[in-house]
Amino acid sequence: MSKTNEKLPDLLAEAVLKGSSPVPQGLVKVDGINYSKPEATDMKASDLINSMKKMGFQASTLGEACEIVDKMRSWRGKHIDELEEYDRKGSFDENGYQKTTIFIGYTSNLISSGLRETLRFLVQHNMVSAIVSTAGGIEEDLIKCLAPTYLGDFTLSGSTLRDQGMNRIGNLLVPNDNYCKFEEWIIPIFDKMLEEQEEYVAKHGKDCLDANTDVDSPIWTPSKMIDRLGKEINDESSVMYWAHKNKIPVFCPSITDGSIGDMLFFHTFKASPKQLRVDIVSDIRKINSWSMEASRAGMIILGGGLIKHHIANACLMRNGADYAVYINTGQEFDGSDAGARPDEAISWGKIKVGAKSVKVYCDATVVFPLIVAATFANGKPLLKPEETD
């Protein structure tokens, strides 16, 4: 006969069935979406993300990112009339109240993708204050106004594509002809910019090249050059067009690291012995000053590398950003800035201690459209001031 009341060995009881301490107050129960409920049918983005907040993993960080973005864009400070004249700096809303200066940074592959249209929406509607991009993030936006980028496949043969004059960006394809069209478009603009530069130098002397303080002078900086290209493209599908239209500065310290750099290189031969001068020092002063003057500063970083650090380092000049949302797939085991979590930036003073920050580990093309749909584009009133702190 079997023993039905045999005692469980003490070792097993201790190892497997160890009792729990009392559950701390305030812990949230893991929960997901009940698709059986009528309200779960064809949900709005904001409702979907709200339902994902308790799922755990990156679903929960996505929800947290949306909360931070909403706080970032909703914060309001004093009215401009309440401030002394020397304090009337930073960003103000249409009613004259201080608002968060929002820096958005993105890498070139995201403009090559269909995320370009999401970014254009933000710039078109003045929802961000300043942009930092790589050179590819500038030129690919302009090139798309001249010729399309196509969907391909990650597995296409590089040697075959080379023979076909096709360039692969992940699973996207860009014909070489697109860059030929870009050259035809941009070189005459460089000619005109050089002409304006030389006329200015002739009038003010060569010393003006070493003291570029005149905002309207044709002594070019990357941001001035990009603004000019946005003006010249004159195409409402372009992010750069709307940046020019809305006077949103676009910073690109790596302006020569791409097709624009190729075109500047080609232009040195065409224009020799003269050449365009591009002053990067004036732009670092400009972006750092924007950060220092901000009443509050927020960072939305899509990707990593130069764009991430350039914004974070600007925020260091004001002792850190007040809000930060990172979206990338980088890991920090190799010590890279791209993979670093917000906590590392806090150690440098690039994000304030106590600031609202999160990193979402995901491809930005997957989650950023959801974030924008649930926040900037949700059509709902902004949070009340007391809800943003």
CSV table of C-alpha atoms in Angstrom, one decimal:
chain,number,residue,atom,x,y,z
A,1,MET,CA,0.0,0.0,0.0
A,2,SER,CA,1.3,3.5,-0.9
A,3,LYS,CA,2.0,6.0,1.8
A,4,THR,CA,-0.4,8.9,1.0
A,5,ASN,CA,0.6,11.1,4.0
A,6,GLU,CA,4.4,10.9,3.6
A,7,LYS,CA,6.1,14.1,4.8
A,8,LEU,CA,7.9,16.3,2.1
A,9,PRO,CA,11.6,16.3,2.9
A,10,ASP,CA,12.7,19.5,4.6
A,11,LEU,CA,15.3,20.2,1.9
A,12,LEU,CA,12.6,20.3,-0.8
A,13,ALA,CA,10.3,22.4,1.3
A,14,GLU,CA,13.1,24.9,1.9
A,15,ALA,CA,14.4,24.9,-1.7
A,16,VAL,CA,11.1,24.8,-3.7
A,17,LEU,CA,8.4,26.1,-1.4
A,18,LYS,CA,10.2,28.8,0.5
A,19,GLY,CA,7.6,31.2,1.8
A,20,SER,CA,7.4,34.7,0.4
A,21,SER,CA,7.8,37.9,2.3
A,22,PRO,CA,4.7,40.1,2.3
A,23,VAL,CA,4.1,41.8,-1.1
A,24,PRO,CA,5.2,45.5,-0.8
A,25,GLN,CA,2.4,48.0,-1.1
A,26,GLY,CA,2.1,49.7,-4.5
A,27,LEU,CA,3.3,46.8,-6.7
A,28,VAL,CA,1.3,46.6,-9.9
A,29,LYS,CA,-0.2,43.3,-11.0
A,30,VAL,CA,1.0,42.1,-14.4
A,31,ASP,CA,-1.9,42.2,-16.8
A,32,GLY,CA,-2.5,42.2,-20.5
A,33,ILE,CA,-5.1,43.0,-23.1
A,34,ASN,CA,-8.4,41.2,-23.0
A,35,TYR,CA,-9.4,41.0,-26.7
A,36,SER,CA,-12.7,39.6,-25.7
A,37,LYS,CA,-13.9,43.0,-24.5
A,38,PRO,CA,-15.6,45.2,-27.1
A,39,GLU,CA,-13.2,48.1,-26.3
A,40,ALA,CA,-10.3,46.0,-27.4
A,41,THR,CA,-11.5,45.9,-31.0
A,42,ASP,CA,-9.5,48.1,-33.3
A,43,MET,CA,-8.1,50.2,-30.5
A,44,LYS,CA,-6.6,53.7,-30.8
A,45,ALA,CA,-2.8,53.8,-30.3
A,46,SER,CA,-3.2,55.6,-27.0
A,47,ASP,CA,-5.6,53.0,-25.7
A,48,LEU,CA,-3.4,50.2,-26.9
A,49,ILE,CA,-0.3,51.5,-25.2
A,50,ASN,CA,-2.2,52.3,-22.1
A,51,SER,CA,-3.3,48.6,-22.1
A,52,MET,CA,0.3,47.5,-22.6
A,53,LYS,CA,1.7,49.3,-19.6
A,54,LYS,CA,1.2,46.4,-17.2
A,55,MET,CA,2.4,43.7,-19.6
A,56,GLY,CA,6.1,43.9,-18.6
A,57,PHE,CA,9.3,43.9,-20.6
A,58,GLN,CA,9.5,46.5,-23.4
A,59,ALA,CA,5.7,46.9,-23.5
A,60,SER,CA,5.9,48.6,-20.1
A,61,THR,CA,8.9,50.8,-21.0
A,62,LEU,CA,7.0,51.9,-24.1
A,63,GLY,CA,4.1,53.0,-21.9
A,64,GLU,CA,6.6,54.8,-19.7
A,65,ALA,CA,8.1,56.5,-22.7
A,66,CYS,CA,4.7,57.8,-23.7
A,67,GLU,CA,4.1,59.2,-20.2
A,68,ILE,CA,7.4,61.0,-20.3
A,69,VAL,CA,6.8,62.5,-23.8
A,70,ASP,CA,3.4,63.7,-22.6
A,71,LYS,CA,5.0,65.4,-19.5
A,72,MET,CA,7.7,66.8,-21.7
A,73,ARG,CA,5.4,68.5,-24.2
A,74,SER,CA,2.8,69.5,-21.6
A,75,TRP,CA,5.0,71.4,-19.1
A,76,ARG,CA,4.4,75.1,-18.9
A,77,GLY,CA,6.2,77.7,-16.9
A,78,LYS,CA,5.8,81.5,-16.5
A,79,HIS,CA,4.2,83.8,-19.0
A,80,ILE,CA,6.7,85.9,-20.9
A,81,ASP,CA,5.2,89.1,-19.4
A,82,GLU,CA,6.2,87.8,-15.9
A,83,LEU,CA,9.8,87.5,-16.8
A,84,GLU,CA,12.5,90.2,-16.8
A,85,GLU,CA,13.7,91.0,-20.3
A,86,TYR,CA,17.0,89.2,-19.8
A,87,ASP,CA,15.1,86.0,-18.8
A,88,ARG,CA,13.0,85.9,-21.9
A,89,LYS,CA,14.9,83.0,-23.3
A,90,GLY,CA,14.1,79.4,-24.2
A,91,SER,CA,10.9,78.1,-25.8
A,92,PHE,CA,7.5,79.6,-25.5
A,93,ASP,CA,4.1,78.3,-26.6
A,94,GLU,CA,1.6,80.2,-28.8
A,95,ASN,CA,0.1,81.8,-25.6
A,96,GLY,CA,3.4,83.1,-24.4
A,97,TYR,CA,4.1,80.5,-21.6
A,98,GLN,CA,7.5,78.8,-21.1
A,99,LYS,CA,7.6,75.3,-22.5
A,100,THR,CA,10.1,72.5,-22.8
A,101,THR,CA,12.8,72.9,-25.4
A,102,ILE,CA,12.6,69.5,-27.1
A,103,PHE,CA,15.7,68.2,-28.8
A,104,ILE,CA,15.0,65.3,-31.2
A,105,GLY,CA,17.9,63.2,-32.7
A,106,TYR,CA,17.7,60.5,-35.3
A,107,THR,CA,20.1,58.6,-37.5
A,108,SER,CA,20.1,58.6,-41.3
A,109,ASN,CA,18.6,55.1,-41.7
A,110,LEU,CA,15.4,56.3,-40.1
A,111,ILE,CA,14.9,59.0,-42.7
A,112,SER,CA,15.6,56.4,-45.4
A,113,SER,CA,12.8,54.4,-43.9
A,114,GLY,CA,9.1,55.5,-43.8
A,115,LEU,CA,9.7,57.0,-40.3
A,116,ARG,CA,10.6,60.1,-42.3
A,117,GLU,CA,6.9,60.9,-42.6
A,118,THR,CA,6.4,60.7,-38.8
A,119,LEU,CA,9.4,63.0,-38.2
A,120,ARG,CA,8.1,65.4,-40.8
A,121,PHE,CA,4.8,65.6,-38.9
A,122,LEU,CA,6.5,66.7,-35.7
A,123,VAL,CA,8.6,69.4,-37.5
A,124,GLN,CA,5.7,70.5,-39.7
A,125,HIS,CA,3.5,71.2,-36.6
A,126,ASN,CA,6.3,72.8,-34.5
A,127,MET,CA,6.2,70.0,-31.9
A,128,VAL,CA,10.0,69.9,-31.5
A,129,SER,CA,12.5,72.7,-30.9
A,130,ALA,CA,15.7,71.5,-32.5
A,131,ILE,CA,17.0,68.6,-34.5
A,132,VAL,CA,20.3,66.7,-34.5
A,133,SER,CA,21.0,64.4,-37.4
A,134,THR,CA,23.8,62.6,-39.2
A,135,ALA,CA,24.6,63.8,-42.7
A,136,GLY,CA,22.5,60.9,-44.1
A,137,GLY,CA,19.5,62.2,-42.2
A,138,ILE,CA,19.8,65.4,-44.1
A,139,GLU,CA,20.6,64.2,-47.6
A,140,GLU,CA,18.2,61.2,-47.7
A,141,ASP,CA,15.4,63.6,-46.8
A,142,LEU,CA,16.3,65.8,-49.7
A,143,ILE,CA,17.0,63.0,-52.1
A,144,LYS,CA,13.5,61.5,-51.5
A,145,CYS,CA,12.1,64.7,-52.9
A,146,LEU,CA,14.0,64.0,-56.1
A,147,ALA,CA,13.5,60.2,-56.4
A,148,PRO,CA,12.1,57.4,-54.2
A,149,THR,CA,13.7,54.8,-52.0
A,150,TYR,CA,12.4,51.2,-52.5
A,151,LEU,CA,11.7,48.2,-50.3
A,152,GLY,CA,14.1,45.3,-50.9
A,153,ASP,CA,15.3,42.4,-48.7
A,154,PHE,CA,18.0,42.0,-46.1
A,155,THR,CA,19.3,38.9,-47.9
A,156,LEU,CA,19.9,40.4,-51.3
A,157,SER,CA,23.5,39.8,-52.6
A,158,GLY,CA,25.8,42.8,-52.3
A,159,SER,CA,27.8,41.9,-55.3
A,160,THR,CA,24.7,41.6,-57.5
A,161,LEU,CA,23.3,44.9,-56.3
A,162,ARG,CA,26.7,46.5,-57.0
A,163,ASP,CA,26.5,45.3,-60.6
A,164,GLN,CA,22.9,46.7,-60.8
A,165,GLY,CA,23.9,50.1,-59.4
A,166,MET,CA,21.7,49.6,-56.3
A,167,ASN,CA,22.6,50.5,-52.8
A,168,ARG,CA,21.2,48.5,-49.8
A,169,ILE,CA,20.2,50.1,-46.5
A,170,GLY,CA,19.0,47.1,-44.5
A,171,ASN,CA,16.0,45.9,-46.5
A,172,LEU,CA,15.7,49.2,-48.4
A,173,LEU,CA,17.2,50.0,-51.9
A,174,VAL,CA,18.5,53.3,-53.2
A,175,PRO,CA,19.4,53.5,-56.9
A,176,ASN,CA,22.7,55.2,-57.7
A,177,ASP,CA,20.8,57.4,-60.0
A,178,ASN,CA,19.2,59.1,-57.0
A,179,TYR,CA,22.6,60.4,-56.0
A,180,CYS,CA,23.3,61.6,-59.5
A,181,LYS,CA,20.0,63.6,-59.3
A,182,PHE,CA,21.1,64.9,-56.0
A,183,GLU,CA,24.4,66.1,-57.4
A,184,GLU,CA,22.6,67.9,-60.3
A,185,TRP,CA,20.4,69.6,-57.8
A,186,ILE,CA,22.9,70.6,-55.1
A,187,ILE,CA,26.0,71.7,-57.0
A,188,PRO,CA,24.3,74.9,-58.4
A,189,ILE,CA,23.1,75.7,-54.9
A,190,PHE,CA,26.7,75.4,-53.7
A,191,ASP,CA,27.8,77.7,-56.6
A,192,LYS,CA,25.3,80.3,-55.4
A,193,MET,CA,26.3,79.9,-51.7
A,194,LEU,CA,30.0,80.3,-52.6
A,195,GLU,CA,29.2,83.4,-54.6
A,196,GLU,CA,27.4,84.9,-51.7
A,197,GLN,CA,30.2,84.0,-49.4
A,198,GLU,CA,32.8,85.6,-51.6
A,199,GLU,CA,30.8,88.8,-52.0
A,200,TYR,CA,30.5,89.0,-48.2
A,201,VAL,CA,34.2,88.4,-47.7
A,202,ALA,CA,35.1,91.0,-50.3
A,203,LYS,CA,32.9,93.5,-48.4
A,204,HIS,CA,33.9,92.7,-44.9
A,205,GLY,CA,37.5,91.4,-45.3
A,206,LYS,CA,38.9,87.9,-44.7
A,207,ASP,CA,38.8,88.3,-40.9
A,208,CYS,CA,35.1,87.8,-41.1
A,209,LEU,CA,35.8,84.1,-41.7
A,210,ASP,CA,37.4,83.9,-38.2
A,211,ALA,CA,34.6,85.8,-36.4
A,212,ASN,CA,31.3,84.3,-37.6
A,213,THR,CA,28.9,86.1,-35.3
A,214,ASP,CA,26.5,87.5,-37.8
A,215,VAL,CA,23.5,85.2,-37.9
A,216,ASP,CA,22.4,86.3,-41.4
A,217,SER,CA,25.9,86.3,-42.9
A,218,PRO,CA,26.7,83.8,-45.7
A,219,ILE,CA,29.7,82.5,-43.7
A,220,TRP,CA,28.2,79.0,-43.6
A,221,THR,CA,27.7,76.7,-40.6
A,222,PRO,CA,26.2,73.2,-40.9
A,223,SER,CA,22.8,74.5,-39.6
A,224,LYS,CA,22.8,77.5,-42.0
A,225,MET,CA,23.7,75.3,-44.9
A,226,ILE,CA,20.9,72.8,-44.0
A,227,ASP,CA,18.4,75.7,-43.6
A,228,ARG,CA,19.4,76.9,-47.1
A,229,LEU,CA,18.9,73.4,-48.5
A,230,GLY,CA,15.5,73.2,-46.9
A,231,LYS,CA,14.5,76.5,-48.4
A,232,GLU,CA,15.8,75.4,-51.9
A,233,ILE,CA,14.1,72.0,-51.9
A,234,ASN,CA,10.7,73.8,-51.5
A,235,ASP,CA,8.9,70.5,-51.1
A,236,GLU,CA,6.3,69.9,-48.4
A,237,SER,CA,7.2,66.2,-48.1
A,238,SER,CA,10.6,67.2,-46.7
A,239,VAL,CA,11.5,67.4,-43.1
A,240,MET,CA,14.2,70.0,-43.9
A,241,TYR,CA,11.7,72.2,-45.8
A,242,TRP,CA,9.5,72.4,-42.7
A,243,ALA,CA,12.5,73.0,-40.4
A,244,HIS,CA,13.3,76.0,-42.6
A,245,LYS,CA,9.7,77.1,-42.7
A,246,ASN,CA,9.3,76.9,-38.9
A,247,LYS,CA,12.8,78.2,-38.1
A,248,ILE,CA,13.7,74.9,-36.3
A,249,PRO,CA,17.5,74.6,-36.3
A,250,VAL,CA,19.0,71.4,-37.6
A,251,PHE,CA,22.4,70.6,-36.3
A,252,CYS,CA,24.8,68.2,-38.0
A,253,PRO,CA,28.4,68.2,-36.8
A,254,SER,CA,29.1,65.3,-39.2
A,255,ILE,CA,27.9,67.2,-42.3
A,256,THR,CA,30.7,65.9,-44.5
A,257,ASP,CA,30.1,62.2,-43.5
A,258,GLY,CA,27.8,61.3,-46.4
A,259,SER,CA,26.7,62.3,-49.9
A,260,ILE,CA,26.7,66.0,-48.9
A,261,GLY,CA,30.4,65.5,-48.1
A,262,ASP,CA,31.0,63.9,-51.5
A,263,MET,CA,29.3,66.9,-53.1
A,264,LEU,CA,31.4,69.4,-51.2
A,265,PHE,CA,34.5,67.4,-52.2
A,266,PHE,CA,33.5,67.5,-55.9
A,267,HIS,CA,32.7,71.2,-55.6
A,268,THR,CA,36.2,72.0,-54.4
A,269,PHE,CA,37.5,70.9,-57.8
A,270,LYS,CA,34.8,72.8,-59.7
A,271,ALA,CA,35.2,76.0,-57.7
A,272,SER,CA,39.0,75.8,-57.3
A,273,PRO,CA,40.9,77.8,-56.1
A,274,LYS,CA,37.9,79.1,-54.1
A,275,GLN,CA,35.8,76.9,-51.8
A,276,LEU,CA,33.0,76.9,-49.4
A,277,ARG,CA,33.9,77.4,-45.7
A,278,VAL,CA,31.7,75.7,-43.1
A,279,ASP,CA,32.2,76.8,-39.5
A,280,ILE,CA,31.3,74.0,-37.0
A,281,VAL,CA,32.4,76.1,-34.0
A,282,SER,CA,29.6,78.5,-34.4
A,283,ASP,CA,27.1,75.6,-34.4
A,284,ILE,CA,28.4,74.1,-31.1
A,285,ARG,CA,28.0,77.5,-29.5
A,286,LYS,CA,24.5,77.7,-30.9
A,287,ILE,CA,23.2,74.3,-29.7
A,288,ASN,CA,24.9,74.6,-26.3
A,289,SER,CA,23.4,78.1,-25.9
A,290,TRP,CA,19.9,76.7,-26.9
A,291,SER,CA,20.3,74.2,-24.1
A,292,MET,CA,21.5,76.7,-21.5
A,293,GLU,CA,18.6,79.1,-22.3
A,294,ALA,CA,16.0,76.3,-22.0
A,295,SER,CA,13.5,76.6,-19.1
A,296,ARG,CA,13.3,72.9,-19.3
A,297,ALA,CA,15.0,70.5,-21.7
A,298,GLY,CA,13.8,67.2,-23.1
A,299,MET,CA,15.6,64.7,-25.3
A,300,ILE,CA,14.0,62.2,-27.7
A,301,ILE,CA,16.8,60.1,-29.1
A,302,LEU,CA,16.1,57.6,-32.0
A,303,GLY,CA,19.3,55.5,-32.4
A,304,GLY,CA,22.7,56.2,-31.0
A,305,GLY,CA,26.2,57.4,-31.7
A,306,LEU,CA,26.8,61.0,-32.7
A,307,ILE,CA,23.2,62.2,-32.5
A,308,LYS,CA,22.7,60.8,-29.0
A,309,HIS,CA,25.8,62.3,-27.6
A,310,HIS,CA,25.6,65.7,-29.3
A,311,ILE,CA,22.2,66.3,-27.7
A,312,ALA,CA,23.2,64.9,-24.3
A,313,ASN,CA,26.4,66.9,-24.2
A,314,ALA,CA,24.5,70.1,-25.0
A,315,CYS,CA,22.2,69.3,-22.0
A,316,LEU,CA,25.3,68.9,-19.9
A,317,MET,CA,25.8,72.7,-20.3
A,318,ARG,CA,22.6,73.2,-18.2
A,319,ASN,CA,23.4,70.5,-15.7
A,320,GLY,CA,21.2,67.9,-17.4
A,321,ALA,CA,18.0,67.3,-19.3
A,322,ASP,CA,14.7,67.2,-17.4
A,323,TYR,CA,13.2,64.5,-19.6
A,324,ALA,CA,14.9,61.8,-21.8
A,325,VAL,CA,13.5,59.0,-24.0
A,326,TYR,CA,16.0,56.8,-25.7
A,327,ILE,CA,14.9,54.3,-28.4
A,328,ASN,CA,17.6,51.9,-29.7
A,329,THR,CA,18.8,48.4,-29.7
A,330,GLY,CA,22.3,49.1,-28.4
A,331,GLN,CA,23.6,47.2,-25.4
A,332,GLU,CA,26.0,48.6,-22.8
A,333,PHE,CA,28.3,45.7,-22.2
A,334,ASP,CA,30.9,47.2,-24.6
A,335,GLY,CA,30.9,50.7,-22.9
A,336,SER,CA,29.4,52.4,-26.0
A,337,ASP,CA,27.6,55.6,-25.7
A,338,ALA,CA,24.9,54.2,-28.1
A,339,GLY,CA,24.2,51.4,-25.7
A,340,ALA,CA,24.3,53.3,-22.5
A,341,ARG,CA,21.2,53.6,-20.4
A,342,PRO,CA,20.0,57.0,-19.1
A,343,ASP,CA,21.6,56.3,-15.7
A,344,GLU,CA,25.0,56.6,-17.3
A,345,ALA,CA,24.2,60.0,-18.6
A,346,ILE,CA,23.1,61.0,-15.1
A,347,SER,CA,26.6,60.2,-13.9
A,348,TRP,CA,28.0,62.7,-16.4
A,349,GLY,CA,25.4,65.4,-15.6
A,350,LYS,CA,23.7,65.1,-19.0
A,351,ILE,CA,20.4,64.1,-17.4
A,352,LYS,CA,19.4,65.6,-14.1
A,353,VAL,CA,19.2,63.5,-11.0
A,354,GLY,CA,15.5,62.8,-10.5
A,355,ALA,CA,14.7,63.5,-14.2
A,356,LYS,CA,12.1,61.4,-15.9
A,357,SER,CA,13.9,59.1,-18.3
A,358,VAL,CA,13.6,55.7,-19.9
A,359,LYS,CA,15.3,53.6,-22.6
A,360,VAL,CA,13.1,51.5,-24.9
A,361,TYR,CA,15.1,48.6,-26.4
A,362,CYS,CA,13.5,48.3,-29.8
A,363,ASP,CA,13.8,49.3,-33.5
A,364,ALA,CA,12.5,52.9,-33.7
A,365,THR,CA,10.5,52.1,-36.8
A,366,VAL,CA,8.4,49.8,-34.7
A,367,VAL,CA,7.7,51.9,-31.6
A,368,PHE,CA,8.1,55.6,-32.5
A,369,PRO,CA,5.0,55.7,-34.8
A,370,LEU,CA,3.1,54.2,-31.8
A,371,ILE,CA,4.5,56.8,-29.4
A,372,VAL,CA,3.7,59.7,-31.8
A,373,ALA,CA,0.2,58.4,-32.4
A,374,ALA,CA,-0.4,58.0,-28.7
A,375,THR,CA,1.0,61.4,-27.7
A,376,PHE,CA,1.8,64.2,-30.2
A,377,ALA,CA,-0.9,63.1,-32.6
A,378,ASN,CA,-3.6,61.8,-30.3
A,379,GLY,CA,-5.7,65.0,-30.6
A,380,LYS,CA,-6.3,65.1,-26.8
A,381,PRO,CA,-5.7,68.3,-24.7
A,382,LEU,CA,-2.3,68.5,-23.1
A,383,LEU,CA,-1.9,67.5,-19.5
A,384,LYS,CA,-2.6,70.2,-16.9
A,385,PRO,CA,0.5,71.8,-15.3
A,386,GLU,CA,0.0,70.0,-12.0
A,387,GLU,CA,0.0,66.7,-13.8
A,388,THR,CA,3.4,67.2,-15.5
A,389,ASP,CA,5.6,67.3,-12.4
